[in-house]
């Protein structure tokens, strides 16, 4: 891992005091999962939005120029705050992101309720520049910061029956005004097959552009599955459930003819109402849409790393 210092990196004296950090480590112990929530009592306030997040650079980053941050944080899909692209930036500030508990259940030996601040270990953070390809045929390039999901899931010791994992978003109508309307069957849920969840590309993100995630982008923690359509990258997660059978996912539930479980980016399988062959590059800079379109790549360009998982599967049927 090459560690490149960034201008925004914390200097020594801005870091968490070592004692505080070590005390927390001790309580957490070999995960100390049962007392996760209690241990985090000290950090009940959300991180300051402009506090820098330190992360190692990752071999998985692509070299394309990042989408301007302003666009990535103002053109969003987060239906819990409304269906317009501008709604999340307007309304997501109402979501209270600390304390934040995540319940882990199902086919695993270590289940329970944990605090986000105990699940995310600062020394495991990586910065990865990924392309996010939305099913609506647009894409952005975003420098995410997060922990490979496999590192987090392994600590729960999933058992041999765990073939899938399901994720659930917070459902809090008081704070999430969009959930007062039945646009989707709330809470928003998503799922992955176990090998997909454990793939090194799959990231549990807590930051972007060198800082903590803004609420509209899924604070305090959200999934990023870069070879799949953006709707698999579920935001503001409160539940992780290991299952034996394929779990349901919100978009498939709402329109099974249009959205599947796998949702791998595939330029050859069109959405029933539009083509997936090309995509609009958000912020790809020009007055004419002719100049900011690109050809969609199979598995969003990550084929070499992931195609093997689908060997022998009919991807037209399993869309
Ligand atoms: N997660 C929840 N809980 N609710 C949503 O509406 N939208 C999805 C995904 N995660 C969504 C969600 C879709 S369709 C996309 S394209 C991405 O979030 C958008 O992520 P971004 O706003 O950070 O670009």
CSV table of N, CA and C in Angstrom, one decimal, residues 77-198:
chain,number,residue,atom,x,y,z
A,77,UNK,N,-29.7,10.4,-5.2
A,77,UNK,CA,-30.8,9.5,-5.0
A,77,UNK,C,-30.8,9.0,-3.6
A,78,UNK,N,-31.8,9.5,-2.8
A,78,UNK,CA,-32.0,9.0,-1.5
A,78,UNK,C,-33.4,9.3,-1.2
A,79,UNK,N,-34.3,8.3,-1.7
A,79,UNK,CA,-35.7,8.5,-1.7
A,79,UNK,C,-36.3,8.7,-0.3
A,80,UNK,N,-35.6,8.3,0.7
A,80,UNK,CA,-36.1,8.6,2.1
A,80,UNK,C,-36.3,10.1,2.3
A,81,UNK,N,-35.6,10.9,1.5
A,81,UNK,CA,-35.7,12.4,1.6
A,81,UNK,C,-36.4,13.0,0.5
A,82,UNK,N,-37.0,12.3,-0.4
A,82,UNK,CA,-37.7,12.8,-1.6
A,82,UNK,C,-37.2,12.2,-2.9
A,83,UNK,N,-38.0,12.4,-3.9
A,83,UNK,CA,-37.6,11.7,-5.2
A,83,UNK,C,-36.9,12.6,-6.1
A,84,UNK,N,-36.9,13.9,-5.8
A,84,UNK,CA,-36.1,14.8,-6.7
A,84,UNK,C,-34.6,14.8,-6.4
A,85,UNK,N,-33.8,14.9,-7.4
A,85,UNK,CA,-32.3,14.8,-7.2
A,85,UNK,C,-31.8,15.8,-6.2
A,86,UNK,N,-32.6,17.0,-6.0
A,86,UNK,CA,-32.1,18.0,-5.1
A,86,UNK,C,-32.7,17.8,-3.7
A,87,UNK,N,-33.6,16.9,-3.5
A,87,UNK,CA,-34.2,16.8,-2.2
A,87,UNK,C,-33.3,16.3,-1.1
A,88,UNK,N,-32.4,15.3,-1.3
A,88,UNK,CA,-31.5,14.8,-0.3
A,88,UNK,C,-30.7,16.0,0.3
A,89,UNK,N,-30.1,16.8,-0.6
A,89,UNK,CA,-29.2,17.9,-0.1
A,89,UNK,C,-30.0,18.9,0.7
A,90,UNK,N,-31.3,19.0,0.4
A,90,UNK,CA,-32.2,20.0,1.1
A,90,UNK,C,-32.6,19.5,2.5
A,91,UNK,N,-32.9,18.2,2.5
A,91,UNK,CA,-33.7,17.6,3.7
A,91,UNK,C,-32.9,16.7,4.6
A,92,UNK,N,-31.8,16.1,4.1
A,92,UNK,CA,-31.1,15.0,4.8
A,92,UNK,C,-30.4,15.5,6.1
A,93,UNK,N,-30.3,16.9,6.3
A,93,UNK,CA,-29.7,17.4,7.5
A,93,UNK,C,-30.5,17.0,8.7
A,94,UNK,N,-31.8,16.7,8.5
A,94,UNK,CA,-32.7,16.3,9.7
A,94,UNK,C,-32.3,14.9,10.3
A,95,UNK,N,-31.5,14.2,9.6
A,95,UNK,CA,-31.2,12.8,10.1
A,95,UNK,C,-30.1,12.9,11.2
A,96,UNK,N,-30.4,12.4,12.3
A,96,UNK,CA,-29.4,12.4,13.4
A,96,UNK,C,-28.6,11.2,13.3
A,97,UNK,N,-27.2,11.4,13.1
A,97,UNK,CA,-26.4,10.2,12.8
A,97,UNK,C,-25.5,9.7,14.0
A,98,UNK,N,-25.7,10.3,15.2
A,98,UNK,CA,-25.0,9.8,16.4
A,98,UNK,C,-26.0,10.0,17.5
A,99,UNK,N,-26.0,9.0,18.5
A,99,UNK,CA,-25.4,7.7,18.3
A,99,UNK,C,-26.1,6.9,17.2
A,100,UNK,N,-25.4,5.9,16.7
A,100,UNK,CA,-25.9,5.2,15.5
A,100,UNK,C,-25.6,3.7,15.8
A,101,UNK,N,-26.7,2.9,15.9
A,101,UNK,CA,-26.5,1.5,16.2
A,101,UNK,C,-26.8,0.7,15.0
A,102,UNK,N,-26.1,-0.4,14.8
A,102,UNK,CA,-26.3,-1.4,13.7
A,102,UNK,C,-26.5,-2.7,14.3
A,103,UNK,N,-27.7,-3.3,14.0
A,103,UNK,CA,-28.0,-4.6,14.5
A,103,UNK,C,-27.6,-5.7,13.5
A,104,UNK,N,-26.9,-6.7,14.0
A,104,UNK,CA,-26.4,-7.8,13.2
A,104,UNK,C,-27.2,-9.1,13.6
A,105,UNK,N,-27.8,-9.7,12.7
A,105,UNK,CA,-28.6,-10.9,13.0
A,105,UNK,C,-28.5,-12.0,12.0
A,106,UNK,N,-29.1,-13.1,12.3
A,106,UNK,CA,-29.1,-14.2,11.3
A,106,UNK,C,-28.0,-15.2,11.5
A,107,UNK,N,-27.6,-15.8,10.4
A,107,UNK,CA,-26.7,-16.9,10.4
A,107,UNK,C,-25.2,-16.5,10.7
A,108,UNK,N,-24.9,-16.2,11.9
A,108,UNK,CA,-23.6,-15.8,12.3
A,108,UNK,C,-23.4,-16.1,13.8
A,109,UNK,N,-22.2,-16.3,14.2
A,109,UNK,CA,-22.0,-16.7,15.6
A,109,UNK,C,-22.0,-15.5,16.5
A,110,UNK,N,-21.5,-14.3,16.0
A,110,UNK,CA,-21.5,-13.1,16.8
A,110,UNK,C,-22.5,-12.1,16.3
A,111,UNK,N,-23.7,-12.1,16.9
A,111,UNK,CA,-24.7,-11.2,16.5
A,111,UNK,C,-24.9,-10.2,17.6
A,112,UNK,N,-25.7,-9.2,17.4
A,112,UNK,CA,-26.0,-8.2,18.5
A,112,UNK,C,-26.1,-6.8,17.9
A,113,UNK,N,-26.0,-5.8,18.8
A,113,UNK,CA,-26.1,-4.4,18.3
A,113,UNK,C,-24.9,-3.7,18.6
A,114,UNK,N,-24.3,-3.0,17.6
A,114,UNK,CA,-23.0,-2.3,17.8
A,114,UNK,C,-23.1,-0.9,17.3
A,115,UNK,N,-22.1,-0.1,17.8
A,115,UNK,CA,-22.1,1.3,17.4
A,115,UNK,C,-21.2,1.4,16.1
A,116,UNK,N,-21.6,2.3,15.3
A,116,UNK,CA,-20.8,2.5,14.1
A,116,UNK,C,-19.3,2.8,14.4
A,117,UNK,N,-19.1,3.5,15.5
A,117,UNK,CA,-17.8,3.9,15.8
A,117,UNK,C,-16.9,2.8,16.3
A,118,UNK,N,-17.5,1.7,16.7
A,118,UNK,CA,-16.8,0.5,17.0
A,118,UNK,C,-16.6,-0.5,15.8
A,119,UNK,N,-17.5,-0.4,14.9
A,119,UNK,CA,-17.4,-1.3,13.7
A,119,UNK,C,-16.4,-0.8,12.7
A,120,UNK,N,-16.2,0.5,12.6
A,120,UNK,CA,-15.3,1.1,11.7
A,120,UNK,C,-14.0,1.4,12.4
A,121,UNK,N,-12.9,0.7,12.0
A,121,UNK,CA,-11.6,0.9,12.6
A,121,UNK,C,-10.8,1.9,11.8
A,122,UNK,N,-10.4,3.0,12.4
A,122,UNK,CA,-9.7,4.1,11.6
A,122,UNK,C,-8.4,3.5,10.9
A,123,UNK,N,-7.8,2.5,11.5
A,123,UNK,CA,-6.5,2.0,10.8
A,123,UNK,C,-6.9,1.2,9.6
A,124,UNK,N,-8.1,0.8,9.4
A,124,UNK,CA,-8.5,0.0,8.2
A,124,UNK,C,-9.1,0.9,7.0
A,125,UNK,N,-9.1,2.2,7.2
A,125,UNK,CA,-9.7,3.0,6.2
A,125,UNK,C,-8.9,3.1,5.0
A,126,UNK,N,-9.6,3.0,3.8
A,126,UNK,CA,-8.9,3.2,2.5
A,126,UNK,C,-9.6,4.2,1.7
A,127,UNK,N,-8.9,4.9,0.9
A,127,UNK,CA,-9.5,5.8,-0.1
A,127,UNK,C,-9.5,5.1,-1.5
A,128,UNK,N,-10.7,5.0,-2.1
A,128,UNK,CA,-10.8,4.3,-3.4
A,128,UNK,C,-11.6,5.2,-4.3
A,129,UNK,N,-11.0,5.5,-5.5
A,129,UNK,CA,-11.8,6.3,-6.5
A,129,UNK,C,-12.5,5.3,-7.4
A,130,UNK,N,-13.8,5.3,-7.3
A,130,UNK,CA,-14.7,4.3,-8.0
A,130,UNK,C,-15.6,5.1,-8.9
A,131,UNK,N,-16.0,4.5,-10.0
A,131,UNK,CA,-17.1,5.0,-10.8
A,131,UNK,C,-18.4,4.5,-10.2
A,132,UNK,N,-19.4,5.4,-9.9
A,132,UNK,CA,-20.7,4.9,-9.5
A,132,UNK,C,-21.6,5.0,-10.7
A,133,UNK,N,-22.2,3.9,-11.2
A,133,UNK,CA,-23.0,3.9,-12.4
A,133,UNK,C,-24.5,3.7,-11.9
A,134,UNK,N,-25.3,4.7,-12.1
A,134,UNK,CA,-26.7,4.6,-11.6
A,134,UNK,C,-27.5,3.9,-12.7
A,135,UNK,N,-28.5,3.2,-12.3
A,135,UNK,CA,-29.3,2.5,-13.2
A,135,UNK,C,-30.1,3.4,-14.2
A,136,UNK,N,-30.1,4.7,-13.8
A,136,UNK,CA,-30.7,5.7,-14.7
A,136,UNK,C,-29.8,6.2,-15.8
A,137,UNK,N,-28.7,5.5,-16.0
A,137,UNK,CA,-27.8,5.7,-17.1
A,137,UNK,C,-27.0,7.0,-17.0
A,138,UNK,N,-26.6,7.3,-15.7
A,138,UNK,CA,-25.6,8.4,-15.5
A,138,UNK,C,-24.5,7.8,-14.6
A,139,UNK,N,-23.4,8.5,-14.6
A,139,UNK,CA,-22.3,8.0,-13.7
A,139,UNK,C,-21.5,9.2,-13.1
A,140,UNK,N,-20.8,8.9,-12.0
A,140,UNK,CA,-20.0,9.9,-11.4
A,140,UNK,C,-18.7,9.1,-10.9
A,141,UNK,N,-17.6,9.9,-10.8
A,141,UNK,CA,-16.4,9.3,-10.2
A,141,UNK,C,-16.1,9.9,-8.9
A,142,UNK,N,-16.1,9.0,-7.8
A,142,UNK,CA,-16.1,9.6,-6.5
A,142,UNK,C,-15.0,9.0,-5.6
A,143,UNK,N,-14.2,9.8,-5.0
A,143,UNK,CA,-13.2,9.3,-4.1
A,143,UNK,C,-13.8,8.9,-2.7
A,144,UNK,N,-14.2,7.6,-2.6
A,144,UNK,CA,-14.8,7.2,-1.3
A,144,UNK,C,-13.7,6.9,-0.3
A,145,UNK,N,-14.1,6.9,1.0
A,145,UNK,CA,-13.3,6.4,2.1
A,145,UNK,C,-14.1,5.4,2.8
A,146,UNK,N,-13.5,4.2,3.0
A,146,UNK,CA,-14.2,3.2,3.8
A,146,UNK,C,-13.4,2.0,4.1
A,147,UNK,N,-14.0,1.0,4.6
A,147,UNK,CA,-13.4,-0.3,5.0
A,147,UNK,C,-13.9,-1.4,4.1
A,148,UNK,N,-13.0,-2.2,3.6
A,148,UNK,CA,-13.6,-3.3,2.8
A,148,UNK,C,-14.6,-4.1,3.7
A,149,UNK,N,-15.8,-4.3,3.1
A,149,UNK,CA,-16.9,-4.9,3.8
A,149,UNK,C,-16.5,-6.3,4.4
A,150,UNK,N,-15.6,-7.0,3.7
A,150,UNK,CA,-15.2,-8.4,4.1
A,150,UNK,C,-14.6,-8.3,5.5
A,151,UNK,N,-13.8,-7.2,5.8
A,151,UNK,CA,-13.2,-7.2,7.1
A,151,UNK,C,-14.2,-7.0,8.2
A,152,UNK,N,-15.2,-6.3,7.9
A,152,UNK,CA,-16.3,-6.0,8.9
A,152,UNK,C,-17.1,-7.3,9.1
A,153,UNK,N,-17.5,-7.9,8.0
A,153,UNK,CA,-18.4,-9.1,8.1
A,153,UNK,C,-17.7,-10.3,8.8
A,154,UNK,N,-16.4,-10.4,8.5
A,154,UNK,CA,-15.6,-11.6,9.1
A,154,UNK,C,-15.7,-11.6,10.6
A,155,UNK,N,-15.7,-10.4,11.2
A,155,UNK,CA,-15.8,-10.3,12.6
A,155,UNK,C,-17.0,-10.9,13.3
A,156,UNK,N,-18.1,-11.0,12.5
A,156,UNK,CA,-19.3,-11.6,13.0
A,156,UNK,C,-19.4,-13.1,12.9
A,157,UNK,N,-18.3,-13.7,12.3
A,157,UNK,CA,-18.2,-15.1,12.1
A,157,UNK,C,-19.5,-15.7,11.5
A,158,UNK,N,-19.8,-15.4,10.3
A,158,UNK,CA,-21.0,-16.0,9.6
A,158,UNK,C,-20.8,-17.5,9.6
A,159,UNK,N,-21.9,-18.2,9.8
A,159,UNK,CA,-21.8,-19.7,9.8
A,159,UNK,C,-22.0,-20.3,8.4
A,160,UNK,N,-22.0,-21.6,8.3
A,160,UNK,CA,-22.0,-22.3,7.0
A,160,UNK,C,-23.3,-22.1,6.2
A,161,UNK,N,-24.4,-21.7,7.0
A,161,UNK,CA,-25.6,-21.5,6.3
A,161,UNK,C,-25.8,-20.1,5.7
A,162,UNK,N,-24.8,-19.2,6.0
A,162,UNK,CA,-24.9,-17.9,5.5
A,162,UNK,C,-24.5,-17.8,4.0
A,163,UNK,N,-25.4,-17.7,3.1
A,163,UNK,CA,-25.1,-17.7,1.7
A,163,UNK,C,-25.4,-16.3,1.1
A,164,UNK,N,-26.1,-15.5,1.9
A,164,UNK,CA,-26.4,-14.1,1.5
A,164,UNK,C,-26.3,-13.2,2.6
A,165,UNK,N,-26.3,-11.9,2.3
A,165,UNK,CA,-26.4,-10.9,3.4
A,165,UNK,C,-27.3,-9.8,3.0
A,166,UNK,N,-28.2,-9.4,3.9
A,166,UNK,CA,-29.1,-8.3,3.6
A,166,UNK,C,-28.8,-7.1,4.4
A,167,UNK,N,-29.1,-5.9,3.9
A,167,UNK,CA,-28.8,-4.7,4.6
A,167,UNK,C,-30.1,-3.9,4.6
A,168,UNK,N,-30.3,-3.1,5.7
A,168,UNK,CA,-31.5,-2.3,5.8
A,168,UNK,C,-31.1,-0.9,6.2
A,169,UNK,N,-31.8,0.1,5.6
A,169,UNK,CA,-31.6,1.5,5.9
A,169,UNK,C,-32.5,1.9,7.1
A,170,UNK,N,-32.1,2.9,7.8
A,170,UNK,CA,-32.9,3.5,8.9
A,170,UNK,C,-34.3,3.9,8.3
A,171,UNK,N,-35.3,3.7,9.1
A,171,UNK,CA,-36.6,4.1,8.8
A,171,UNK,C,-37.1,5.0,9.9
A,172,UNK,N,-37.2,6.3,9.7
A,172,UNK,CA,-37.5,7.2,10.8
A,172,UNK,C,-38.3,8.4,10.2
A,173,UNK,N,-39.6,8.2,10.0
A,173,UNK,CA,-40.4,9.2,9.3
A,173,UNK,C,-40.2,10.6,9.9
A,174,UNK,N,-40.0,10.8,11.2
A,174,UNK,CA,-39.8,12.1,11.8
A,174,UNK,C,-38.7,12.8,11.1
A,175,UNK,N,-37.6,12.0,10.8
A,175,UNK,CA,-36.4,12.7,10.3
A,175,UNK,C,-36.2,12.5,8.8
A,176,UNK,N,-37.0,11.5,8.3
A,176,UNK,CA,-36.8,11.2,6.8
A,176,UNK,C,-38.2,11.5,6.2
A,177,UNK,N,-38.4,12.7,5.7
A,177,UNK,CA,-39.7,13.2,5.3
A,177,UNK,C,-40.2,12.4,4.1
A,178,UNK,N,-39.3,11.9,3.2
A,178,UNK,CA,-39.7,11.1,2.1
A,178,UNK,C,-40.4,9.8,2.4
A,179,UNK,N,-40.2,9.3,3.6
A,179,UNK,CA,-40.8,8.0,4.0
A,179,UNK,C,-42.3,8.1,4.4
A,180,UNK,N,-42.8,9.4,4.4
A,180,UNK,CA,-44.2,9.6,4.7
A,180,UNK,C,-45.1,9.2,3.6
A,181,UNK,N,-44.4,9.0,2.4
A,181,UNK,CA,-45.2,8.6,1.2
A,181,UNK,C,-44.7,7.2,0.8
A,182,UNK,N,-45.6,6.4,0.4
A,182,UNK,CA,-45.2,5.0,0.0
A,182,UNK,C,-44.6,4.8,-1.3
A,183,UNK,N,-43.5,5.6,-1.6
A,183,UNK,CA,-42.8,5.5,-2.9
A,183,UNK,C,-42.2,4.1,-3.0
A,184,UNK,N,-41.6,3.7,-2.0
A,184,UNK,CA,-41.0,2.3,-1.9
A,184,UNK,C,-41.6,1.7,-0.6
A,185,UNK,N,-41.4,0.4,-0.5
A,185,UNK,CA,-41.9,-0.3,0.7
A,185,UNK,C,-40.8,-0.2,1.7
A,186,UNK,N,-40.9,0.8,2.6
A,186,UNK,CA,-39.9,1.1,3.6
A,186,UNK,C,-39.8,0.1,4.6
A,187,UNK,N,-38.7,-0.2,5.3
A,187,UNK,CA,-37.4,0.5,5.0
A,187,UNK,C,-36.7,-0.1,3.7
A,188,UNK,N,-35.8,0.7,3.2
A,188,UNK,CA,-35.1,0.4,2.0
A,188,UNK,C,-34.2,-0.8,2.4
A,189,UNK,N,-34.2,-1.9,1.6
A,189,UNK,CA,-33.4,-3.1,1.8
A,189,UNK,C,-32.6,-3.4,0.6
A,190,UNK,N,-31.5,-4.0,0.8
A,190,UNK,CA,-30.7,-4.5,-0.3
A,190,UNK,C,-30.0,-5.8,0.1
A,191,UNK,N,-29.4,-6.5,-0.9
A,191,UNK,CA,-28.8,-7.8,-0.5
A,191,UNK,C,-27.6,-8.1,-1.5
A,192,UNK,N,-26.7,-9.0,-1.0
A,192,UNK,CA,-25.6,-9.5,-1.9
A,192,UNK,C,-25.5,-11.0,-1.6
A,193,UNK,N,-24.9,-11.7,-2.6
A,193,UNK,CA,-24.5,-13.0,-2.3
A,193,UNK,C,-23.3,-12.9,-1.5
A,194,UNK,N,-23.0,-14.0,-0.7
A,194,UNK,CA,-21.9,-13.9,0.3
A,194,UNK,C,-20.5,-13.6,-0.4
A,195,UNK,N,-20.3,-14.3,-1.6
A,195,UNK,CA,-19.0,-14.1,-2.3
A,195,UNK,C,-18.9,-12.6,-2.8
A,196,UNK,N,-20.1,-12.0,-3.2
A,196,UNK,CA,-20.0,-10.6,-3.6
A,196,UNK,C,-19.7,-9.7,-2.4
A,197,UNK,N,-20.4,-10.0,-1.3
A,197,UNK,CA,-20.1,-9.2,-0.1
A,197,UNK,C,-18.7,-9.3,0.4
A,198,UNK,N,-18.1,-10.5,0.2
A,198,UNK,CA,-16.7,-10.7,0.7
A,198,UNK,C,-15.7,-10.3,-0.4
